[in-house]
């Protein structure tokens, strides 16, 4: 219902962040707010994420890399944007992070939904990196922003605040000094562990049996 929907899904490993993102994306698509989608993830996660969204939600994503983008650029007029060529694509963070090659194209493109997987890799950790600069740029280029990370907080207030700021720049006044209570009720992130949902899907989390051998 928000004008700019989205969440930081910060659930623990195995709870189902990809499924949560797929459910939210499917709902936005049904509401006519998910025609153009861009998923950004680590190179090692491209195939898995692509398969999950297709097999579970029938959301097709075209896999792009630097060669694929170059191939598109060779087929379209030089003044056209390669990111307009595919409505739904998945690409690695490290392919996109070089601003010299893609920044102008990203600045001129807009998506309904952008998903940043393993979002802790793009957090600001006291010094701006190519990845964090890319994430800040992408956070301004979509209606809905979905971020996924099982480890969103590295113990430094500023790095977590940088992720929250991508979702809502006004959520935290002082990035170095804030409390969880300030974020409660703002619906910016959700963080649950297996123990929090165990009563819902007990059969999937059997009790561990330890046997001395």
Short mmCIF file of C-alpha atoms in Angstrom, two decimals:
data_model
loop_
_atom_site.label_atom_id
_atom_site.label_comp_id
_atom_site.label_asym_id
_atom_site.label_seq_id
_atom_site.Cartn_x
_atom_site.Cartn_y
_atom_site.Cartn_z
CA UNK A 1 0.00 0.00 0.00
CA UNK A 2 3.01 2.29 0.28
CA UNK A 3 3.94 4.61 -2.60
CA UNK A 4 7.40 3.00 -2.59
CA UNK A 5 7.00 -0.55 -1.27
CA UNK A 6 9.84 -2.81 -0.27
CA UNK A 7 11.70 -4.34 2.64
CA UNK A 8 15.08 -5.44 3.88
CA UNK A 9 14.53 -9.17 4.41
CA UNK A 10 17.13 -9.94 7.06
CA UNK A 11 15.95 -13.40 8.12
CA UNK A 12 18.46 -16.05 9.12
CA UNK A 13 19.80 -18.60 6.65
CA UNK A 14 17.17 -21.18 5.73
CA UNK A 15 14.10 -19.19 6.73
CA UNK A 16 13.26 -18.27 3.13
CA UNK A 17 14.34 -14.79 2.09
CA UNK A 18 14.21 -15.63 -1.63
CA UNK A 19 10.67 -16.97 -1.25
CA UNK A 20 9.62 -13.87 0.67
CA UNK A 21 11.02 -11.68 -2.10
CA UNK A 22 9.22 -13.81 -4.72
CA UNK A 23 5.90 -13.48 -2.89
CA UNK A 24 6.26 -9.70 -2.70
CA UNK A 25 7.31 -9.48 -6.35
CA UNK A 26 4.36 -11.66 -7.43
CA UNK A 27 1.92 -9.45 -5.56
CA UNK A 28 3.36 -6.29 -7.12
CA UNK A 29 3.15 -7.92 -10.58
CA UNK A 30 -0.53 -8.75 -10.00
CA UNK A 31 -1.14 -5.12 -9.08
CA UNK A 32 0.47 -3.93 -12.30
CA UNK A 33 3.57 -2.66 -10.48
CA UNK A 34 6.13 -5.20 -11.62
CA UNK A 35 6.56 -4.98 -15.38
CA UNK A 36 10.26 -4.06 -15.23
CA UNK A 37 12.43 -6.00 -12.76
CA UNK A 38 16.18 -5.97 -12.13
CA UNK A 39 17.82 -8.47 -9.76
CA UNK A 40 21.41 -7.79 -8.68
CA UNK A 41 23.30 -10.54 -6.88
CA UNK A 42 26.68 -12.20 -6.55
CA UNK A 43 27.94 -14.09 -9.58
CA UNK A 44 27.84 -17.34 -7.62
CA UNK A 45 24.13 -16.86 -6.87
CA UNK A 46 22.89 -15.95 -10.37
CA UNK A 47 21.78 -19.43 -11.43
CA UNK A 48 20.16 -20.33 -8.10
CA UNK A 49 18.19 -17.08 -7.86
CA UNK A 50 17.10 -17.30 -11.49
CA UNK A 51 15.88 -20.90 -11.03
CA UNK A 52 14.05 -20.13 -7.77
CA UNK A 53 12.03 -17.26 -9.25
CA UNK A 54 11.16 -19.25 -12.37
CA UNK A 55 10.31 -22.62 -10.78
CA UNK A 56 8.37 -21.24 -7.81
CA UNK A 57 6.82 -18.03 -9.15
CA UNK A 58 7.08 -18.27 -12.96
CA UNK A 59 9.00 -15.00 -13.07
CA UNK A 60 11.45 -15.21 -16.00
CA UNK A 61 14.72 -13.30 -15.73
CA UNK A 62 17.21 -12.85 -18.57
CA UNK A 63 20.71 -13.48 -17.29
CA UNK A 64 23.12 -10.73 -18.30
CA UNK A 65 26.86 -10.37 -17.99
CA UNK A 66 29.33 -7.93 -19.52
CA UNK A 67 29.42 -9.99 -22.74
CA UNK A 68 25.62 -10.11 -22.89
CA UNK A 69 25.31 -6.36 -22.41
CA UNK A 70 27.95 -5.77 -25.07
CA UNK A 71 26.03 -8.05 -27.43
CA UNK A 72 22.87 -6.01 -26.86
CA UNK A 73 24.77 -2.77 -27.39
CA UNK A 74 26.04 -4.07 -30.73
CA UNK A 75 22.48 -4.75 -31.92
CA UNK A 76 20.86 -1.45 -30.96
CA UNK A 77 21.57 2.14 -32.05
CA UNK A 78 24.44 3.75 -30.14
CA UNK A 79 22.13 6.26 -28.45
CA UNK A 80 19.80 3.55 -27.09
CA UNK A 81 19.97 2.14 -23.57
CA UNK A 82 20.78 -1.60 -23.30
CA UNK A 83 18.83 -1.77 -20.02
CA UNK A 84 15.66 -0.92 -21.95
CA UNK A 85 16.12 -4.03 -24.09
CA UNK A 86 14.95 -6.53 -21.45
CA UNK A 87 12.16 -5.83 -18.98
CA UNK A 88 13.25 -8.49 -16.50
CA UNK A 89 16.92 -9.25 -15.99
CA UNK A 90 19.38 -10.62 -13.45
CA UNK A 91 22.99 -9.47 -13.34
CA UNK A 92 25.96 -9.75 -11.02
CA UNK A 93 26.98 -6.91 -8.72
CA UNK A 94 30.54 -6.99 -9.99
CA UNK A 95 29.46 -6.67 -13.62
CA UNK A 96 27.53 -3.50 -12.87
CA UNK A 97 29.77 -1.86 -10.29
CA UNK A 98 32.13 -0.25 -12.80
CA UNK A 99 30.45 3.15 -13.12
CA UNK A 100 32.56 4.11 -16.13
CA UNK A 101 30.79 1.54 -18.30
CA UNK A 102 27.23 1.51 -17.00
CA UNK A 103 26.47 4.51 -14.78
CA UNK A 104 25.03 6.66 -17.59
CA UNK A 105 22.79 3.81 -18.73
CA UNK A 106 21.55 3.13 -15.18
CA UNK A 107 20.86 6.83 -14.57
CA UNK A 108 18.63 6.87 -17.65
CA UNK A 109 16.79 3.63 -16.84
CA UNK A 110 14.02 2.96 -14.34
CA UNK A 111 12.54 -0.25 -12.98
CA UNK A 112 9.36 -1.13 -11.12
CA UNK A 113 11.28 -3.47 -8.82
CA UNK A 114 14.96 -3.75 -7.99
CA UNK A 115 16.17 -6.65 -5.84
CA UNK A 116 19.61 -6.51 -4.22
CA UNK A 117 20.59 -9.97 -2.98
CA UNK A 118 23.30 -10.44 -0.31
CA UNK A 119 22.83 -6.75 0.45
CA UNK A 120 25.49 -6.69 3.19
CA UNK A 121 28.02 -6.66 0.36
CA UNK A 122 26.88 -3.18 -0.68
CA UNK A 123 26.74 -1.59 2.79
CA UNK A 124 28.80 1.51 3.49
CA UNK A 125 31.54 0.42 5.89
CA UNK A 126 33.15 3.77 6.55
CA UNK A 127 34.50 4.24 3.05
CA UNK A 128 32.59 4.23 -0.20
CA UNK A 129 33.30 1.34 -2.53
CA UNK A 130 32.26 0.58 -6.10
CA UNK A 131 29.60 -1.80 -4.76
CA UNK A 132 28.15 0.68 -2.25
CA UNK A 133 28.13 3.46 -4.85
CA UNK A 134 26.28 1.16 -7.26
CA UNK A 135 23.70 0.27 -4.60
CA UNK A 136 23.02 3.93 -3.80
CA UNK A 137 22.49 4.63 -7.48
CA UNK A 138 20.17 1.64 -7.93
CA UNK A 139 18.15 2.56 -4.84
CA UNK A 140 17.04 5.73 -6.64
CA UNK A 141 16.05 3.96 -9.87
CA UNK A 142 12.97 1.93 -8.86
CA UNK A 143 9.54 2.20 -7.30
CA UNK A 144 10.06 -0.88 -5.11
CA UNK A 145 13.37 -1.83 -3.50
CA UNK A 146 13.85 -5.30 -2.00
CA UNK A 147 17.07 -6.19 -0.20
CA UNK A 148 18.07 -9.61 1.12
CA UNK A 149 20.75 -10.42 3.67
CA UNK A 150 21.13 -13.00 6.43
CA UNK A 151 23.91 -10.87 7.96
CA UNK A 152 22.76 -7.25 7.60
CA UNK A 153 24.60 -5.93 10.66
CA UNK A 154 28.37 -6.21 11.09
CA UNK A 155 28.37 -4.58 14.51
CA UNK A 156 28.81 -1.07 13.13
CA UNK A 157 25.83 1.24 13.28
CA UNK A 158 26.76 3.11 10.10
CA UNK A 159 26.88 0.05 7.83
CA UNK A 160 23.38 -1.07 8.81
CA UNK A 161 22.10 2.50 8.59
CA UNK A 162 23.37 2.68 5.00
CA UNK A 163 21.09 -0.24 4.06
CA UNK A 164 18.10 1.34 5.82
CA UNK A 165 18.82 4.68 4.12
CA UNK A 166 18.57 3.03 0.70
CA UNK A 167 15.06 1.96 1.65
CA UNK A 168 14.14 5.28 3.35
CA UNK A 169 16.69 8.15 3.44
CA UNK A 170 14.81 9.82 6.31
CA UNK A 171 14.50 6.78 8.59
CA UNK A 172 17.66 7.43 10.66
CA UNK A 173 18.76 10.96 11.54
CA UNK A 174 22.20 10.07 12.91
CA UNK A 175 23.77 7.05 11.19
CA UNK A 176 26.28 6.61 14.02
CA UNK A 177 23.87 6.90 16.92
CA UNK A 178 20.42 5.34 16.89
CA UNK A 179 18.48 2.55 18.57
CA UNK A 180 16.29 -0.27 17.32
CA UNK A 181 13.31 1.44 18.97
CA UNK A 182 13.65 4.31 16.49
CA UNK A 183 13.07 1.86 13.63
CA UNK A 184 10.19 -0.08 15.20
CA UNK A 185 6.90 0.42 13.41
CA UNK A 186 8.46 1.87 10.26
CA UNK A 187 8.24 -1.45 8.40
CA UNK A 188 11.69 -1.12 6.87
CA UNK A 189 13.07 -4.56 7.69
CA UNK A 190 12.08 -7.95 9.03
CA UNK A 191 14.46 -10.26 10.89
CA UNK A 192 13.46 -13.69 12.10
CA UNK A 193 15.26 -16.85 13.09
CA UNK A 194 14.18 -20.46 12.79
CA UNK A 195 12.99 -20.39 16.41
CA UNK A 196 10.58 -17.56 15.51
CA UNK A 197 8.76 -19.62 12.88
CA UNK A 198 9.32 -23.10 14.24
CA UNK A 199 5.71 -23.42 15.41
CA UNK A 200 4.49 -22.81 11.85
CA UNK A 201 6.60 -25.41 10.03
CA UNK A 202 7.72 -27.80 12.72
CA UNK A 203 8.19 -30.76 10.40
CA UNK A 204 10.88 -28.91 8.44
CA UNK A 205 12.99 -28.23 11.53
CA UNK A 206 13.28 -31.57 13.34
CA UNK A 207 15.03 -31.65 16.68
CA UNK A 208 18.74 -32.36 16.34
CA UNK A 209 19.77 -35.70 17.83
CA UNK A 210 23.32 -35.92 19.17
CA UNK A 211 24.81 -39.40 19.55
CA UNK A 212 28.21 -40.06 21.06
CA UNK A 213 30.27 -42.49 18.99
#
